[in-house]
Amino acid sequence: MQIILNHVLSGTRDITLLNQKPSRLYEEIQDGGIENIPSAWFIVFAHEHDKPSYNNERVLWKDIEEYIDLFLCDKATETDISIGQYSRYLSQPKSKHEEQEHTPSREDNTYKLLNLYFQKKNIITNSENPGKTLEDLSDIFDNELNKLEIDFVKYLRTIDKDHNYQASAQNLFRKIQNAETTKQIENTTIGTVGTTMIHIPRESHDEFIMSFNYTRPLDGESNYVNLHGEESQNTALFGIADDNSFSTSTRDTRTDLSTDYRYPFFKDTRRQQKESLDLESTRIINNLSNHHIDEIKCFGCSFSNADFDYFRRYFDLAQFDSTDSTLGIYYTNGVQRKSVIKDVRTVLNEYDSVIESSNNTYQTLETEGRLFIKKI
C-alpha cells in the first residue's frame, strides 16, 4: 500500500496574515476600522512580523501555527508575547500601565493593541475586572481563532476558482505519483498537492491521498482526505499538536503550566468541534489504519510540530525499522535541498525520541537506500 502526504499549492495569505505591523493595526483600530481586522490573532501575527529577526523572504504556511503555539506557551522570551504574560498584563493596576506609557516595550504595545481590539469588539471592556485567567483568555482566543478560520475560508474561495491552480495541482500530483523508488508497486498519496505529500505503496492497488490542503483539485481521485477541513464544506482549521504527542523532554520546553488551557487549540480537538471530517473521510482513514504502508511519498510538507501526529501515525504503519518500506521526499524549484534534508532529519529524530527507539531512522533509511529526496 502507498500513501501520499501532500500540501497542494493553494496560493498564499502572506500579506494579510503576516505582513501587517502593529503601528498600522493600531491606526486602523483607533480610526474605527475595527471591521478591517477579522481576528485578534492578526495582532499576534503582526507582532511576530515586526521583530527585527523576521525574514520577509521566508514566509511559510507553518509560521501561522507556530506563532499560535508560541503565544499559547508561557515560556516567552523578552521579545515574545504569550497568553500568560497577557493575563498578567491585564491584572496589573491601571496606574502601572500609565507609568509605562512614556517608555512602553514593544510587547506592552502589542498587549495595548489587544486591549483596544477587545474593547472595540465589546469582548473585554473597561468596566470588567481587568484580570483574566488563562482559562478565560483561552476561551476568548479560541473564539478569535474561529473568526480567523472563517475569514480564511472566504479567501480560499477565490483560490479554488482559479483554473490555472487546478491544472497545476493535477500536473504536479501526477509527477509525484510517477516518481520512482525501489518499490515497483502502486502508491498512495497523502498530503496537499503543490506543497506537502507522502506516497505509500498500496496493496491491491490501494492508494490513499492525505492532504493538508483545504481545497480539492483532484476530484477524480478516490481515497482522498483533506485532514484540515475543506472550503466547500465551510470548514478549515488551524491548530497545534497535542502536547502528549512529544517526548517528555520536548514537552517540558513548550510550557511550564498545565495544558488545560491549551487543549481547545489541539488539532484533534478542533477537528471534533468543527466536524471537519465527513463520514467518508473518516472511513478512508480507518481503512488506511488496517494496512501496512510500503511506501510514503511527501511533497510540500513543512514537517512542523503542528502536524507531527500525522507523520507519527503513518511512520508507525510503515514500520521502517523492521520492513523494507521507503520514504520519498519531493520538492520543486525555489526550495533548497539543504532545508528539505534538515526538516526530514528533524521529524525523524523527533519520531525516534517519541517511540523511545535506539534506532536512527534517518540514518537507517539513507544507508539502506530507502530514503529518496528528489526535485521534480
Short mmCIF file of C-alpha atoms in Angstrom, two decimals:
data_model
loop_
_atom_site.label_atom_id
_atom_site.label_comp_id
_atom_site.label_asym_id
_atom_site.label_seq_id
_atom_site.Cartn_x
_atom_site.Cartn_y
_atom_site.Cartn_z
CA MET A 1 0.00 0.00 0.00
CA GLN A 2 1.14 3.52 -0.77
CA ILE A 3 0.28 6.77 0.88
CA ILE A 4 0.92 10.32 -0.33
CA LEU A 5 1.11 13.19 2.15
CA ASN A 6 0.91 16.47 0.31
CA HIS A 7 0.16 20.13 0.62
CA VAL A 8 -1.41 21.34 -2.62
CA LEU A 9 -0.25 24.75 -3.70
CA SER A 10 -3.27 26.91 -3.00
CA GLY A 11 -1.88 30.42 -3.02
CA THR A 12 -0.64 32.41 -0.06
CA ARG A 13 -2.12 34.73 2.51
CA ASP A 14 1.25 36.19 3.49
CA ILE A 15 0.35 39.85 3.02
CA THR A 16 -2.80 39.94 5.10
CA LEU A 17 -1.90 37.35 7.73
CA LEU A 18 1.69 38.21 8.47
CA ASN A 19 2.74 41.45 6.79
CA GLN A 20 0.88 43.90 8.98
CA LYS A 21 2.81 45.92 11.53
CA PRO A 22 1.32 46.81 14.92
CA SER A 23 1.55 50.54 14.16
CA ARG A 24 -0.70 50.11 11.13
CA LEU A 25 -3.13 47.94 13.05
CA TYR A 26 -3.25 50.50 15.87
CA GLU A 27 -4.18 53.23 13.41
CA GLU A 28 -6.92 51.06 11.90
CA ILE A 29 -8.41 50.31 15.31
CA GLN A 30 -8.20 53.91 16.51
CA ASP A 31 -9.82 55.21 13.33
CA GLY A 32 -12.80 52.96 13.80
CA GLY A 33 -11.58 50.48 11.21
CA ILE A 34 -12.04 47.53 13.52
CA GLU A 35 -14.03 45.75 10.81
CA ASN A 36 -10.80 45.53 8.80
CA ILE A 37 -9.28 43.19 11.40
CA PRO A 38 -11.10 39.83 11.35
CA SER A 39 -9.40 38.38 14.42
CA ALA A 40 -7.17 39.25 17.36
CA TRP A 41 -4.71 36.69 16.00
CA PHE A 42 -3.78 39.20 13.30
CA ILE A 43 -2.29 41.36 16.07
CA VAL A 44 -0.29 38.38 17.37
CA PHE A 45 0.99 37.66 13.85
CA ALA A 46 1.83 41.34 13.32
CA HIS A 47 3.94 41.32 16.47
CA GLU A 48 5.97 38.40 15.13
CA HIS A 49 6.28 40.05 11.72
CA ASP A 50 7.65 43.24 13.28
CA LYS A 51 10.54 41.52 15.02
CA PRO A 52 13.96 42.58 13.73
CA SER A 53 14.81 38.93 13.13
CA TYR A 54 11.75 38.30 10.94
CA ASN A 55 12.62 37.13 7.43
CA ASN A 56 10.14 38.56 4.92
CA GLU A 57 11.55 36.35 2.19
CA ARG A 58 10.86 33.15 4.09
CA VAL A 59 7.16 33.22 4.96
CA LEU A 60 5.75 29.69 5.30
CA TRP A 61 2.32 28.27 6.00
CA LYS A 62 3.62 26.62 9.15
CA ASP A 63 4.57 30.03 10.58
CA ILE A 64 0.94 30.74 11.44
CA GLU A 65 0.54 27.63 13.57
CA GLU A 66 3.98 28.04 15.12
CA TYR A 67 3.05 31.58 16.20
CA ILE A 68 -0.21 30.26 17.66
CA ASP A 69 1.75 27.62 19.58
CA LEU A 70 4.33 30.15 20.76
CA PHE A 71 1.66 32.53 22.03
CA LEU A 72 -0.01 29.69 23.93
CA CYS A 73 3.23 28.74 25.69
CA ASP A 74 4.21 30.54 28.86
CA LYS A 75 7.93 30.29 28.27
CA ALA A 76 8.19 33.50 26.31
CA THR A 77 11.49 35.36 25.98
CA GLU A 78 11.81 39.10 26.44
CA THR A 79 10.88 39.66 22.80
CA ASP A 80 7.97 37.21 22.75
CA ILE A 81 4.38 37.65 23.75
CA SER A 82 2.29 34.95 25.38
CA ILE A 83 -1.17 34.35 26.73
CA GLY A 84 0.30 34.02 30.21
CA GLN A 85 2.09 37.34 30.01
CA TYR A 86 -1.04 38.97 28.62
CA SER A 87 -3.04 37.61 31.57
CA ARG A 88 -0.53 39.15 33.97
CA TYR A 89 -0.58 42.39 31.99
CA LEU A 90 -4.35 42.60 32.38
CA SER A 91 -4.02 42.01 36.12
CA GLN A 92 -1.71 44.97 36.62
CA PRO A 93 -3.27 48.07 38.21
CA LYS A 94 -4.22 50.75 35.72
CA SER A 95 -1.71 53.11 37.31
CA LYS A 96 1.05 50.63 36.42
CA HIS A 97 0.14 50.86 32.74
CA GLU A 98 0.08 54.65 32.91
CA GLU A 99 3.57 54.68 34.42
CA GLN A 100 4.84 52.70 31.44
CA GLU A 101 3.21 54.91 28.81
CA HIS A 102 6.33 57.04 28.40
CA THR A 103 8.60 54.10 27.63
CA PRO A 104 6.41 51.10 26.79
CA SER A 105 8.05 47.97 25.47
CA ARG A 106 7.05 46.57 22.10
CA GLU A 107 5.38 43.72 23.97
CA ASP A 108 3.32 46.13 26.08
CA ASN A 109 2.32 47.98 22.92
CA THR A 110 1.01 44.71 21.49
CA TYR A 111 -0.98 43.98 24.66
CA LYS A 112 -2.34 47.52 24.46
CA LEU A 113 -3.42 46.79 20.88
CA LEU A 114 -5.16 43.62 22.01
CA ASN A 115 -6.96 45.54 24.75
CA LEU A 116 -8.10 48.15 22.28
CA TYR A 117 -9.30 45.49 19.83
CA PHE A 118 -11.26 43.64 22.51
CA GLN A 119 -12.78 46.86 23.86
CA LYS A 120 -13.90 47.94 20.39
CA LYS A 121 -15.46 44.49 19.90
CA ASN A 122 -17.05 44.61 23.38
CA ILE A 123 -15.25 41.42 24.33
CA ILE A 124 -13.23 42.85 27.22
CA THR A 125 -14.49 46.22 28.46
CA ASN A 126 -13.08 48.74 30.89
CA SER A 127 -15.97 48.12 33.25
CA GLU A 128 -14.94 44.50 33.76
CA ASN A 129 -12.46 43.18 36.22
CA PRO A 130 -9.17 43.78 34.37
CA GLY A 131 -7.78 40.43 35.42
CA LYS A 132 -8.39 37.44 33.17
CA THR A 133 -7.39 33.89 34.00
CA LEU A 134 -5.70 31.71 31.42
CA GLU A 135 -8.94 29.76 31.06
CA ASP A 136 -10.87 32.97 30.36
CA LEU A 137 -8.36 34.11 27.77
CA SER A 138 -8.22 30.63 26.27
CA ASP A 139 -11.95 30.85 25.54
CA ILE A 140 -11.54 34.30 24.04
CA PHE A 141 -8.65 33.35 21.76
CA ASP A 142 -10.41 30.12 20.82
CA ASN A 143 -13.33 32.20 19.53
CA GLU A 144 -10.89 34.53 17.78
CA LEU A 145 -9.30 31.55 16.04
CA ASN A 146 -12.75 30.55 14.79
CA LYS A 147 -13.06 34.03 13.28
CA LEU A 148 -9.66 33.66 11.62
CA GLU A 149 -10.70 30.35 10.07
CA ILE A 150 -13.97 31.82 8.77
CA ASP A 151 -12.05 34.66 7.14
CA PHE A 152 -9.59 32.15 5.69
CA VAL A 153 -12.39 30.16 4.05
CA LYS A 154 -13.55 33.34 2.31
CA TYR A 155 -10.05 33.73 0.91
CA LEU A 156 -9.89 30.10 -0.19
CA ARG A 157 -12.99 30.52 -2.31
CA THR A 158 -11.10 32.96 -4.52
CA ILE A 159 -8.25 30.46 -4.98
CA ASP A 160 -10.40 27.42 -5.66
CA LYS A 161 -11.94 29.12 -8.71
CA ASP A 162 -8.55 29.58 -10.38
CA HIS A 163 -8.33 27.15 -13.34
CA ASN A 164 -4.55 27.56 -13.51
CA TYR A 165 -4.32 26.36 -9.93
CA GLN A 166 -6.43 23.30 -10.69
CA ALA A 167 -4.34 22.34 -13.73
CA SER A 168 -1.05 22.98 -11.94
CA ALA A 169 -2.07 20.90 -8.92
CA GLN A 170 -3.16 17.96 -11.05
CA ASN A 171 0.04 18.05 -13.12
CA LEU A 172 2.18 18.16 -10.01
CA PHE A 173 0.26 15.32 -8.44
CA ARG A 174 0.94 13.08 -11.46
CA LYS A 175 4.65 13.81 -11.19
CA ILE A 176 4.63 12.73 -7.56
CA GLN A 177 2.68 9.59 -8.39
CA ASN A 178 5.15 8.67 -11.13
CA ALA A 179 8.29 9.41 -9.12
CA GLU A 180 10.15 6.09 -8.89
CA THR A 181 11.67 4.49 -5.84
CA THR A 182 12.97 0.98 -5.28
CA LYS A 183 9.35 -0.06 -4.75
CA GLN A 184 7.75 -1.02 -8.04
CA ILE A 185 4.22 -1.00 -6.69
CA GLU A 186 1.16 1.20 -6.64
CA ASN A 187 1.41 4.28 -4.45
CA THR A 188 -0.90 6.04 -2.02
CA THR A 189 -0.83 9.81 -1.75
CA ILE A 190 -1.30 11.77 1.44
CA GLY A 191 -0.97 15.49 1.77
CA THR A 192 -1.67 18.58 -0.26
CA VAL A 193 -0.77 18.80 -3.92
CA GLY A 194 1.62 21.63 -4.58
CA THR A 195 3.38 21.56 -1.26
CA THR A 196 3.42 18.55 1.04
CA MET A 197 2.69 14.96 0.05
CA ILE A 198 3.54 11.48 1.20
CA HIS A 199 3.23 8.39 -1.03
CA ILE A 200 2.83 4.95 0.44
CA PRO A 201 2.82 1.82 -1.76
CA ARG A 202 -0.56 0.17 -1.78
CA GLU A 203 -1.59 -3.43 -1.68
CA SER A 204 -4.19 -4.49 -4.24
CA HIS A 205 -3.62 -1.17 -5.95
CA ASP A 206 -4.92 0.80 -2.98
CA GLU A 207 -3.88 4.43 -2.96
CA PHE A 208 -4.55 6.92 -0.20
CA ILE A 209 -4.20 10.67 -0.53
CA MET A 210 -3.99 12.62 2.71
CA SER A 211 -3.97 16.34 2.03
CA PHE A 212 -3.11 19.23 4.32
CA ASN A 213 -4.82 21.49 1.81
CA TYR A 214 -8.29 23.00 2.17
CA THR A 215 -9.40 22.64 -1.46
CA ARG A 216 -9.99 19.60 -3.65
CA PRO A 217 -8.22 19.96 -7.01
CA LEU A 218 -8.22 16.17 -7.55
CA ASP A 219 -11.94 15.49 -7.76
CA GLY A 220 -11.45 12.29 -9.72
CA GLU A 221 -9.26 10.64 -7.08
CA SER A 222 -10.76 8.16 -4.65
CA ASN A 223 -9.46 7.73 -1.09
CA TYR A 224 -8.76 11.47 -0.86
CA VAL A 225 -8.94 13.20 2.52
CA ASN A 226 -8.44 16.84 3.46
CA LEU A 227 -7.16 16.48 7.01
CA HIS A 228 -7.72 20.12 7.97
CA GLY A 229 -11.19 20.64 6.63
CA GLU A 230 -12.48 21.74 3.25
CA GLU A 231 -13.50 25.05 1.78
CA SER A 232 -16.51 23.52 0.02
CA GLN A 233 -17.85 22.41 3.41
CA ASN A 234 -17.08 25.79 5.03
CA THR A 235 -14.54 24.11 7.29
CA ALA A 236 -10.91 25.00 7.72
CA LEU A 237 -8.86 24.71 10.85
CA PHE A 238 -5.59 25.92 12.27
CA GLY A 239 -4.20 24.41 15.43
CA ILE A 240 -1.30 22.95 17.34
CA ALA A 241 -0.18 19.45 18.23
CA ASP A 242 -1.32 17.76 21.41
CA ASP A 243 1.49 18.20 23.94
CA ASN A 244 1.34 14.46 24.66
CA SER A 245 2.48 13.81 21.09
CA PHE A 246 6.01 14.77 22.07
CA SER A 247 8.64 13.28 24.29
CA THR A 248 8.79 14.48 27.90
CA SER A 249 11.98 16.48 27.31
CA THR A 250 10.44 18.27 24.32
CA ARG A 251 7.14 18.85 26.10
CA ASP A 252 8.85 20.45 29.10
CA THR A 253 10.39 23.11 26.88
CA ARG A 254 7.00 24.09 25.45
CA THR A 255 5.17 25.22 28.57
CA ASP A 256 5.65 25.39 32.32
CA LEU A 257 1.96 25.29 33.07
CA SER A 258 -0.86 22.81 32.90
CA THR A 259 -2.01 22.30 29.34
CA ASP A 260 -5.70 22.56 30.28
CA TYR A 261 -5.96 25.98 28.69
CA ARG A 262 -4.20 24.72 25.53
CA TYR A 263 -6.36 21.72 24.66
CA PRO A 264 -9.05 23.71 22.71
CA PHE A 265 -6.30 24.52 20.22
CA PHE A 266 -5.13 20.94 19.67
CA LYS A 267 -5.92 19.87 16.12
CA ASP A 268 -7.70 16.69 17.13
CA THR A 269 -9.94 18.70 19.49
CA ARG A 270 -10.69 21.36 16.90
CA ARG A 271 -11.43 18.74 14.26
CA GLN A 272 -14.07 17.19 16.52
CA GLN A 273 -15.55 20.54 17.49
CA LYS A 274 -15.90 21.56 13.86
CA GLU A 275 -16.72 18.12 12.49
CA SER A 276 -14.14 18.90 9.84
CA LEU A 277 -14.01 15.33 8.55
CA ASP A 278 -17.05 13.84 6.88
CA LEU A 279 -18.01 10.20 7.32
CA GLU A 280 -16.37 9.17 4.05
CA SER A 281 -13.05 10.73 5.08
CA THR A 282 -13.24 9.01 8.45
CA ARG A 283 -13.87 5.69 6.69
CA ILE A 284 -10.82 6.22 4.48
CA ILE A 285 -8.58 6.96 7.46
CA ASN A 286 -9.87 3.91 9.34
CA ASN A 287 -9.27 1.75 6.27
CA LEU A 288 -5.73 3.06 5.99
CA SER A 289 -5.02 2.11 9.59
CA ASN A 290 -5.63 -1.54 8.72
CA HIS A 291 -2.85 -1.61 6.12
CA HIS A 292 0.90 -1.88 6.23
CA ILE A 293 2.44 1.03 4.31
CA ASP A 294 5.22 0.03 1.95
CA GLU A 295 5.96 3.47 0.59
CA ILE A 296 5.41 7.01 1.77
CA LYS A 297 5.82 9.98 -0.56
CA CYS A 298 5.81 13.52 0.80
CA PHE A 299 5.52 16.73 -1.12
CA GLY A 300 5.33 20.28 0.21
CA CYS A 301 5.24 19.13 3.84
CA SER A 302 6.80 21.51 6.33
CA PHE A 303 7.07 18.69 8.90
CA SER A 304 6.00 21.22 11.51
CA ASN A 305 5.22 20.26 15.10
CA ALA A 306 1.54 21.01 14.48
CA ASP A 307 1.34 18.09 12.03
CA PHE A 308 3.61 15.68 13.87
CA ASP A 309 0.68 13.43 14.88
CA TYR A 310 0.05 12.57 11.23
CA PHE A 311 3.64 11.67 10.48
CA ARG A 312 3.94 9.58 13.61
CA ARG A 313 0.81 7.60 12.66
CA TYR A 314 1.99 6.81 9.15
CA PHE A 315 5.59 6.14 10.16
CA ASP A 316 4.18 3.61 12.63
CA LEU A 317 2.29 1.90 9.80
CA ALA A 318 5.41 1.86 7.64
CA GLN A 319 7.47 0.12 10.38
CA PHE A 320 10.74 1.41 8.97
CA ASP A 321 12.88 -0.48 11.47
CA SER A 322 11.52 -3.94 10.65
CA THR A 323 10.49 -3.78 6.98
CA ASP A 324 11.85 -2.54 3.65
CA SER A 325 9.36 0.36 3.44
CA THR A 326 10.62 3.50 1.70
CA LEU A 327 10.26 7.23 2.28
CA GLY A 328 10.31 9.67 -0.64
CA ILE A 329 10.57 13.43 -0.21
CA TYR A 330 9.93 15.61 -3.27
CA TYR A 331 10.30 19.35 -3.84
CA THR A 332 10.23 21.91 -6.66
CA ASN A 333 12.21 24.96 -7.74
CA GLY A 334 12.54 27.62 -5.09
CA VAL A 335 13.09 25.11 -2.29
CA GLN A 336 16.61 24.44 -1.05
CA ARG A 337 17.61 20.79 -0.87
CA LYS A 338 19.58 21.55 2.28
CA SER A 339 16.47 22.82 4.09
CA VAL A 340 14.46 19.77 2.96
CA ILE A 341 17.08 17.42 4.41
CA LYS A 342 17.14 19.38 7.67
CA ASP A 343 13.35 19.18 8.03
CA VAL A 344 13.29 15.44 7.33
CA ARG A 345 16.06 14.75 9.82
CA THR A 346 14.27 16.81 12.47
CA VAL A 347 10.95 15.00 12.15
CA LEU A 348 12.58 11.54 12.05
CA ASN A 349 14.74 12.34 15.10
CA GLU A 350 11.63 13.51 16.98
CA TYR A 351 9.88 10.33 15.94
CA ASP A 352 12.73 8.20 17.31
CA SER A 353 12.57 10.17 20.56
CA VAL A 354 8.81 9.76 20.97
CA ILE A 355 8.79 6.00 20.36
CA GLU A 356 11.92 5.70 22.51
CA SER A 357 13.77 3.90 19.76
CA SER A 358 17.51 3.33 19.84
CA ASN A 359 17.38 3.20 16.06
CA ASN A 360 18.43 6.22 13.98
CA THR A 361 15.63 6.08 11.39
CA TYR A 362 17.09 8.74 9.12
CA GLN A 363 20.48 7.04 9.02
CA THR A 364 18.93 3.60 8.54
CA LEU A 365 16.78 4.71 5.61
CA GLU A 366 19.63 6.63 3.99
CA THR A 367 22.19 3.84 4.43
CA GLU A 368 19.86 1.15 3.09
CA GLY A 369 18.79 3.21 0.07
CA ARG A 370 15.22 3.59 1.28
CA LEU A 371 15.22 7.41 1.54
CA PHE A 372 14.65 9.42 -1.65
CA ILE A 373 15.00 13.20 -1.73
CA LYS A 374 14.38 14.47 -5.24
CA LYS A 375 13.38 17.65 -7.09
CA ILE A 376 10.52 17.10 -9.55
#
